[in-house]
Amino acid sequence: MVGEMVVTTRRATQADAGVIARVYNQGIEDRIATFETRPRTAEDVASWFDGIHPIVVAEAAGQTVGFASTSSYRPRECYAKIAEFSVYVARDHRGRGVGRRALEALIEESGKAGLHKLVSRIFPENVASRNACRAVGFREVGIYTAHGQLDGVWKDCVIVERLVGR
C-alpha cells in the first residue's frame, strides 16, 4: 500500500506492451529519465520480451501505473547474467512509491530468472529514481561525466548497481 493507494505488481506479458509504451513515452516526453527522444510503439516494446530478461508492471485500481524492465547489458558471454534495468512511472502516480514497488518486484523476478546483477545509469537530478534505487539496496558506483547528449546538452549519469539475491 502506498499512501491510500494499493499497488500490486506482476510479471508483464506482451499483452502489456501498449500500456508500457504509454508510460515509457511519458518519460521520454518529460526528458527526466532517458536519453531517448523517439516515442515507442507497442510493437517496439513487444520486442523487449525475449524470454530471458524479466519485465514487471505495477498496478493500482486495476490500471498499470508503472513498469520496470531488464535488458541485455553487453553481448559478451562473461556478462550474460548481468542486466540493465529501467523503471518508469505514469505522470499522475509519480512520488507515491510505485517505482520502488516495481523495482522490488523486478529484483525478485531477476533472481528467479537467474540474473546475478542489475545495473543502470540515472540522471543526477532524478532524485526520485536515485532514492527508489537506494531504498531497495542499489549502490551508487560513480558518475559518468558528459555521458550522452539530450536535446544537444551533454548530461552526466550516476551509475547504480545491485547484486540480485543480496
C-alpha atoms as an extended CHARMM CRD file, in Angstrom:
* protein
*
       166  EXT
         1         1  MET       CA              0.0000000000        0.0000000000        0.0000000000  PROA      1               0.0000000000
         2         2  VAL       CA              1.3450000000        3.4010000000       -0.9740000000  PROA      2               0.0000000000
         3         3  GLY       CA             -0.4970000000        6.1510000000        0.8780000000  PROA      3               0.0000000000
         4         4  GLU       CA             -4.1630000000        5.4140000000        0.2000000000  PROA      4               0.0000000000
         5         5  MET       CA             -3.2510000000        3.5770000000       -2.9910000000  PROA      5               0.0000000000
         6         6  VAL       CA             -2.7570000000       -0.1890000000       -3.0710000000  PROA      6               0.0000000000
         7         7  VAL       CA             -0.0130000000       -1.0630000000       -5.5630000000  PROA      7               0.0000000000
         8         8  THR       CA              0.3810000000       -4.6170000000       -6.8070000000  PROA      8               0.0000000000
         9         9  THR       CA              2.9960000000       -5.9780000000       -9.1640000000  PROA      9               0.0000000000
        10        10  ARG       CA              3.1570000000       -8.8700000000      -11.5720000000  PROA      10              0.0000000000
        11        11  ARG       CA              5.3030000000      -10.2230000000      -14.3650000000  PROA      11              0.0000000000
        12        12  ALA       CA              4.4220000000       -8.4130000000      -17.5870000000  PROA      12              0.0000000000
        13        13  THR       CA              3.3760000000      -10.1420000000      -20.7910000000  PROA      13              0.0000000000
        14        14  GLN       CA              3.3490000000       -8.9880000000      -24.3980000000  PROA      14              0.0000000000
        15        15  ALA       CA             -0.2980000000       -8.0150000000      -23.8420000000  PROA      15              0.0000000000
        16        16  ASP       CA              1.0500000000       -5.1930000000      -21.6310000000  PROA      16              0.0000000000
        17        17  ALA       CA              3.2130000000       -3.7330000000      -24.4170000000  PROA      17              0.0000000000
        18        18  GLY       CA              0.7860000000       -0.9250000000      -25.2760000000  PROA      18              0.0000000000
        19        19  VAL       CA              0.4270000000        0.4110000000      -21.7370000000  PROA      19              0.0000000000
        20        20  ILE       CA              4.1610000000        0.0230000000      -21.1020000000  PROA      20              0.0000000000
        21        21  ALA       CA              4.8190000000        2.0890000000      -24.2390000000  PROA      21              0.0000000000
        22        22  ARG       CA              2.3880000000        4.7670000000      -22.9930000000  PROA      22              0.0000000000
        23        23  VAL       CA              4.1620000000        5.0620000000      -19.6230000000  PROA      23              0.0000000000
        24        24  TYR       CA              7.6110000000        4.9760000000      -21.2590000000  PROA      24              0.0000000000
        25        25  ASN       CA              6.6090000000        7.6770000000      -23.7330000000  PROA      25              0.0000000000
        26        26  GLN       CA              5.6700000000        9.9810000000      -20.8500000000  PROA      26              0.0000000000
        27        27  GLY       CA              9.2070000000        9.5740000000      -19.5110000000  PROA      27              0.0000000000
        28        28  ILE       CA             10.6350000000       10.2680000000      -22.9720000000  PROA      28              0.0000000000
        29        29  GLU       CA              8.4580000000       13.3920000000      -23.3740000000  PROA      29              0.0000000000
        30        30  ASP       CA              9.3100000000       14.7140000000      -19.9100000000  PROA      30              0.0000000000
        31        31  ARG       CA             13.0830000000       14.4260000000      -20.5440000000  PROA      31              0.0000000000
        32        32  ILE       CA             13.7080000000       13.3440000000      -16.9350000000  PROA      32              0.0000000000
        33        33  ALA       CA             14.8830000000        9.7640000000      -17.1650000000  PROA      33              0.0000000000
        34        34  THR       CA             16.2580000000        8.7610000000      -20.5530000000  PROA      34              0.0000000000
        35        35  PHE       CA             18.3950000000        9.9080000000      -23.4420000000  PROA      35              0.0000000000
        36        36  GLU       CA             15.7210000000        8.5010000000      -25.7730000000  PROA      36              0.0000000000
        37        37  THR       CA             13.7350000000       11.0460000000      -27.7630000000  PROA      37              0.0000000000
        38        38  ARG       CA             11.7240000000        8.8520000000      -30.1610000000  PROA      38              0.0000000000
        39        39  PRO       CA              8.3490000000        7.6640000000      -28.8360000000  PROA      39              0.0000000000
        40        40  ARG       CA              7.9330000000        3.9000000000      -28.7120000000  PROA      40              0.0000000000
        41        41  THR       CA              5.0940000000        1.8140000000      -30.0900000000  PROA      41              0.0000000000
        42        42  ALA       CA              3.5520000000       -1.3000000000      -28.6090000000  PROA      42              0.0000000000
        43        43  GLU       CA              5.4280000000       -3.2560000000      -31.2860000000  PROA      43              0.0000000000
        44        44  ASP       CA              8.7370000000       -1.7350000000      -30.1270000000  PROA      44              0.0000000000
        45        45  VAL       CA              8.0160000000       -2.7660000000      -26.5400000000  PROA      45              0.0000000000
        46        46  ALA       CA              6.8340000000       -6.2450000000      -27.5680000000  PROA      46              0.0000000000
        47        47  SER       CA             10.3740000000       -6.8850000000      -28.8380000000  PROA      47              0.0000000000
        48        48  TRP       CA             11.6810000000       -6.4760000000      -25.2640000000  PROA      48              0.0000000000
        49        49  PHE       CA             10.1070000000       -9.8220000000      -24.2930000000  PROA      49              0.0000000000
        50        50  ASP       CA             12.9890000000      -12.1720000000      -25.0450000000  PROA      50              0.0000000000
        51        51  GLY       CA             12.2540000000      -14.9190000000      -22.5010000000  PROA      51              0.0000000000
        52        52  ILE       CA             15.4650000000      -14.0850000000      -20.6160000000  PROA      52              0.0000000000
        53        53  HSD       CA             15.0400000000      -10.5730000000      -19.1970000000  PROA      53              0.0000000000
        54        54  PRO       CA             12.0990000000      -10.0010000000      -16.8280000000  PROA      54              0.0000000000
        55        55  ILE       CA              9.6690000000       -7.1050000000      -17.0960000000  PROA      55              0.0000000000
        56        56  VAL       CA              7.1400000000       -6.2750000000      -14.3840000000  PROA      56              0.0000000000
        57        57  VAL       CA              4.1980000000       -3.9220000000      -14.2030000000  PROA      57              0.0000000000
        58        58  ALA       CA              2.8650000000       -2.0560000000      -11.1810000000  PROA      58              0.0000000000
        59        59  GLU       CA             -0.8950000000       -1.6790000000      -10.9580000000  PROA      59              0.0000000000
        60        60  ALA       CA             -3.2600000000        0.4420000000       -8.8810000000  PROA      60              0.0000000000
        61        61  ALA       CA             -7.0500000000        0.3290000000       -9.0510000000  PROA      61              0.0000000000
        62        62  GLY       CA             -6.8610000000       -2.0510000000      -11.9970000000  PROA      62              0.0000000000
        63        63  GLN       CA             -4.6190000000        0.1890000000      -14.0930000000  PROA      63              0.0000000000
        64        64  THR       CA             -0.9540000000       -0.1660000000      -14.9880000000  PROA      64              0.0000000000
        65        65  VAL       CA              0.7790000000        2.8390000000      -13.4310000000  PROA      65              0.0000000000
        66        66  GLY       CA              4.4170000000        1.8680000000      -13.8730000000  PROA      66              0.0000000000
        67        67  PHE       CA              6.8560000000       -0.7670000000      -15.0120000000  PROA      67              0.0000000000
        68        68  ALA       CA             10.3970000000       -1.9750000000      -14.5120000000  PROA      68              0.0000000000
        69        69  SER       CA             12.3160000000       -3.8770000000      -17.1590000000  PROA      69              0.0000000000
        70        70  THR       CA             15.6240000000       -5.5920000000      -17.7220000000  PROA      70              0.0000000000
        71        71  SER       CA             17.6150000000       -5.9300000000      -20.9080000000  PROA      71              0.0000000000
        72        72  SER       CA             20.9590000000       -7.2670000000      -22.0440000000  PROA      72              0.0000000000
        73        73  TYR       CA             23.9370000000       -5.4310000000      -20.5470000000  PROA      73              0.0000000000
        74        74  ARG       CA             26.6300000000       -6.4410000000      -23.0640000000  PROA      74              0.0000000000
        75        75  PRO       CA             26.8400000000       -9.1700000000      -25.7130000000  PROA      75              0.0000000000
        76        76  ARG       CA             29.9700000000      -10.8720000000      -24.2910000000  PROA      76              0.0000000000
        77        77  GLU       CA             29.3210000000      -14.2200000000      -22.5720000000  PROA      77              0.0000000000
        78        78  CYS       CA             31.0160000000      -13.0810000000      -19.3370000000  PROA      78              0.0000000000
        79        79  TYR       CA             28.1650000000      -10.5740000000      -18.8750000000  PROA      79              0.0000000000
        80        80  ALA       CA             25.2990000000      -12.9970000000      -19.5990000000  PROA      80              0.0000000000
        81        81  LYS       CA             23.9570000000      -12.8610000000      -16.0070000000  PROA      81              0.0000000000
        82        82  ILE       CA             24.1420000000       -9.0510000000      -15.7450000000  PROA      82              0.0000000000
        83        83  ALA       CA             21.2180000000       -6.9510000000      -16.9330000000  PROA      83              0.0000000000
        84        84  GLU       CA             20.4910000000       -3.2830000000      -17.3680000000  PROA      84              0.0000000000
        85        85  PHE       CA             17.2560000000       -2.1020000000      -15.8030000000  PROA      85              0.0000000000
        86        86  SER       CA             14.8260000000        0.7670000000      -16.2550000000  PROA      86              0.0000000000
        87        87  VAL       CA             11.8870000000        1.9880000000      -14.1830000000  PROA      87              0.0000000000
        88        88  TYR       CA              9.1260000000        4.3280000000      -15.3340000000  PROA      88              0.0000000000
        89        89  VAL       CA              6.0100000000        5.5950000000      -13.5560000000  PROA      89              0.0000000000
        90        90  ALA       CA              2.9610000000        7.2690000000      -15.0950000000  PROA      90              0.0000000000
        91        91  ARG       CA              2.9690000000       11.0350000000      -14.5180000000  PROA      91              0.0000000000
        92        92  ASP       CA             -0.0690000000       11.0570000000      -12.2430000000  PROA      92              0.0000000000
        93        93  HSD       CA              1.4010000000        8.3550000000       -9.9870000000  PROA      93              0.0000000000
        94        94  ARG       CA              4.9460000000        9.6260000000       -9.5040000000  PROA      94              0.0000000000
        95        95  GLY       CA              6.2020000000       10.3240000000       -5.9980000000  PROA      95              0.0000000000
        96        96  ARG       CA              3.9230000000        7.6940000000       -4.4550000000  PROA      96              0.0000000000
        97        97  GLY       CA              6.2940000000        4.7270000000       -4.1610000000  PROA      97              0.0000000000
        98        98  VAL       CA              5.2470000000        2.9890000000       -7.3880000000  PROA      98              0.0000000000
        99        99  GLY       CA              8.7860000000        2.9370000000       -8.7640000000  PROA      99              0.0000000000
       100       100  ARG       CA             10.1430000000        1.3920000000       -5.5710000000  PROA      100             0.0000000000
       101       101  ARG       CA              7.4830000000       -1.3430000000       -5.6440000000  PROA      101             0.0000000000
       102       102  ALA       CA              8.2220000000       -2.0530000000       -9.3060000000  PROA      102             0.0000000000
       103       103  LEU       CA             11.9440000000       -2.3050000000       -8.5090000000  PROA      103             0.0000000000
       104       104  GLU       CA             11.3070000000       -4.7000000000       -5.6260000000  PROA      104             0.0000000000
       105       105  ALA       CA              9.3160000000       -6.9470000000       -7.9420000000  PROA      105             0.0000000000
       106       106  LEU       CA             11.9500000000       -6.6910000000      -10.6790000000  PROA      106             0.0000000000
       107       107  ILE       CA             14.7030000000       -7.7460000000       -8.2690000000  PROA      107             0.0000000000
       108       108  GLU       CA             12.6340000000      -10.7800000000       -7.2400000000  PROA      108             0.0000000000
       109       109  GLU       CA             11.8790000000      -11.7470000000      -10.8540000000  PROA      109             0.0000000000
       110       110  SER       CA             15.5190000000      -11.2140000000      -11.8250000000  PROA      110             0.0000000000
       111       111  GLY       CA             16.5560000000      -13.6930000000       -9.1440000000  PROA      111             0.0000000000
       112       112  LYS       CA             14.0420000000      -16.2330000000      -10.4590000000  PROA      112             0.0000000000
       113       113  ALA       CA             15.4700000000      -15.6720000000      -13.9590000000  PROA      113             0.0000000000
       114       114  GLY       CA             18.9750000000      -16.4790000000      -12.7120000000  PROA      114             0.0000000000
       115       115  LEU       CA             20.4180000000      -12.9850000000      -13.1130000000  PROA      115             0.0000000000
       116       116  HSD       CA             23.3940000000      -12.0430000000      -10.9190000000  PROA      116             0.0000000000
       117       117  LYS       CA             23.4460000000       -8.2360000000      -11.0380000000  PROA      117             0.0000000000
       118       118  LEU       CA             21.3560000000       -5.2670000000      -12.1890000000  PROA      118             0.0000000000
       119       119  VAL       CA             22.9260000000       -2.0070000000      -13.3740000000  PROA      119             0.0000000000
       120       120  SER       CA             21.6750000000        1.3160000000      -14.6760000000  PROA      120             0.0000000000
       121       121  ARG       CA             22.5010000000        4.9670000000      -15.1910000000  PROA      121             0.0000000000
       122       122  ILE       CA             20.3810000000        7.7650000000      -13.7200000000  PROA      122             0.0000000000
       123       123  PHE       CA             20.4790000000       11.4980000000      -14.3990000000  PROA      123             0.0000000000
       124       124  PRO       CA             21.8960000000       13.1380000000      -11.2360000000  PROA      124             0.0000000000
       125       125  GLU       CA             18.8670000000       15.4370000000      -10.9320000000  PROA      125             0.0000000000
       126       126  ASN       CA             16.4370000000       12.4770000000      -10.9890000000  PROA      126             0.0000000000
       127       127  VAL       CA             16.3190000000       12.3520000000       -7.2060000000  PROA      127             0.0000000000
       128       128  ALA       CA             13.1790000000       10.2040000000       -7.0890000000  PROA      128             0.0000000000
       129       129  SER       CA             14.8160000000        7.4030000000       -9.0750000000  PROA      129             0.0000000000
       130       130  ARG       CA             18.0210000000        7.6250000000       -7.0780000000  PROA      130             0.0000000000
       131       131  ASN       CA             16.0570000000        7.4400000000       -3.8160000000  PROA      131             0.0000000000
       132       132  ALA       CA             13.9780000000        4.4820000000       -5.0230000000  PROA      132             0.0000000000
       133       133  CYS       CA             17.1330000000        2.6180000000       -6.0190000000  PROA      133             0.0000000000
       134       134  ARG       CA             18.8020000000        3.3520000000       -2.6980000000  PROA      134             0.0000000000
       135       135  ALA       CA             15.6870000000        2.1960000000       -0.8170000000  PROA      135             0.0000000000
       136       136  VAL       CA             15.8700000000       -1.2740000000       -2.3990000000  PROA      136             0.0000000000
       137       137  GLY       CA             19.5900000000       -1.8040000000       -1.9820000000  PROA      137             0.0000000000
       138       138  PHE       CA             21.2620000000       -0.3270000000       -5.0470000000  PROA      138             0.0000000000
       139       139  ARG       CA             24.5230000000        1.4800000000       -4.5120000000  PROA      139             0.0000000000
       140       140  GLU       CA             25.8150000000        4.4580000000       -6.4360000000  PROA      140             0.0000000000
       141       141  VAL       CA             29.1210000000        3.4320000000       -8.0080000000  PROA      141             0.0000000000
       142       142  GLY       CA             30.1520000000        6.7420000000       -9.5350000000  PROA      142             0.0000000000
       143       143  ILE       CA             29.3420000000        9.2890000000      -12.2020000000  PROA      143             0.0000000000
       144       144  TYR       CA             29.8550000000        9.1410000000      -15.9350000000  PROA      144             0.0000000000
       145       145  THR       CA             30.6460000000       12.7520000000      -16.8500000000  PROA      145             0.0000000000
       146       146  ALA       CA             29.0430000000       14.1070000000      -20.0340000000  PROA      146             0.0000000000
       147       147  HSD       CA             27.9380000000       10.5830000000      -20.8970000000  PROA      147             0.0000000000
       148       148  GLY       CA             25.3730000000       11.3890000000      -23.5850000000  PROA      148             0.0000000000
       149       149  GLN       CA             23.5030000000       14.1960000000      -25.2600000000  PROA      149             0.0000000000
       150       150  LEU       CA             19.8430000000       15.0130000000      -24.7420000000  PROA      150             0.0000000000
       151       151  ASP       CA             18.4650000000       17.7990000000      -26.8960000000  PROA      151             0.0000000000
       152       152  GLY       CA             22.0220000000       18.9400000000      -27.6460000000  PROA      152             0.0000000000
       153       153  VAL       CA             23.1080000000       19.1090000000      -23.9920000000  PROA      153             0.0000000000
       154       154  TRP       CA             25.7600000000       16.7660000000      -22.5580000000  PROA      154             0.0000000000
       155       155  LYS       CA             24.4110000000       15.1030000000      -19.4140000000  PROA      155             0.0000000000
       156       156  ASP       CA             26.1000000000       13.2100000000      -16.5860000000  PROA      156             0.0000000000
       157       157  CYS       CA             24.8250000000        9.8450000000      -15.3220000000  PROA      157             0.0000000000
       158       158  VAL       CA             25.0210000000        8.2750000000      -11.8800000000  PROA      158             0.0000000000
       159       159  ILE       CA             25.9050000000        4.5770000000      -12.1730000000  PROA      159             0.0000000000
       160       160  VAL       CA             23.9600000000        2.2370000000       -9.8730000000  PROA      160             0.0000000000
       161       161  GLU       CA             24.2970000000       -1.4950000000       -9.2610000000  PROA      161             0.0000000000
       162       162  ARG       CA             22.8150000000       -4.2150000000       -7.0680000000  PROA      162             0.0000000000
       163       163  LEU       CA             23.6580000000       -7.8650000000       -6.7580000000  PROA      163             0.0000000000
       164       164  VAL       CA             20.4940000000       -9.9530000000       -7.0550000000  PROA      164             0.0000000000
       165       165  GLY       CA             19.7740000000      -12.1800000000       -4.0730000000  PROA      165             0.0000000000
       166       166  ARG       CA             21.5550000000       -9.9450000000       -1.5650000000  PROA      166             0.0000000000
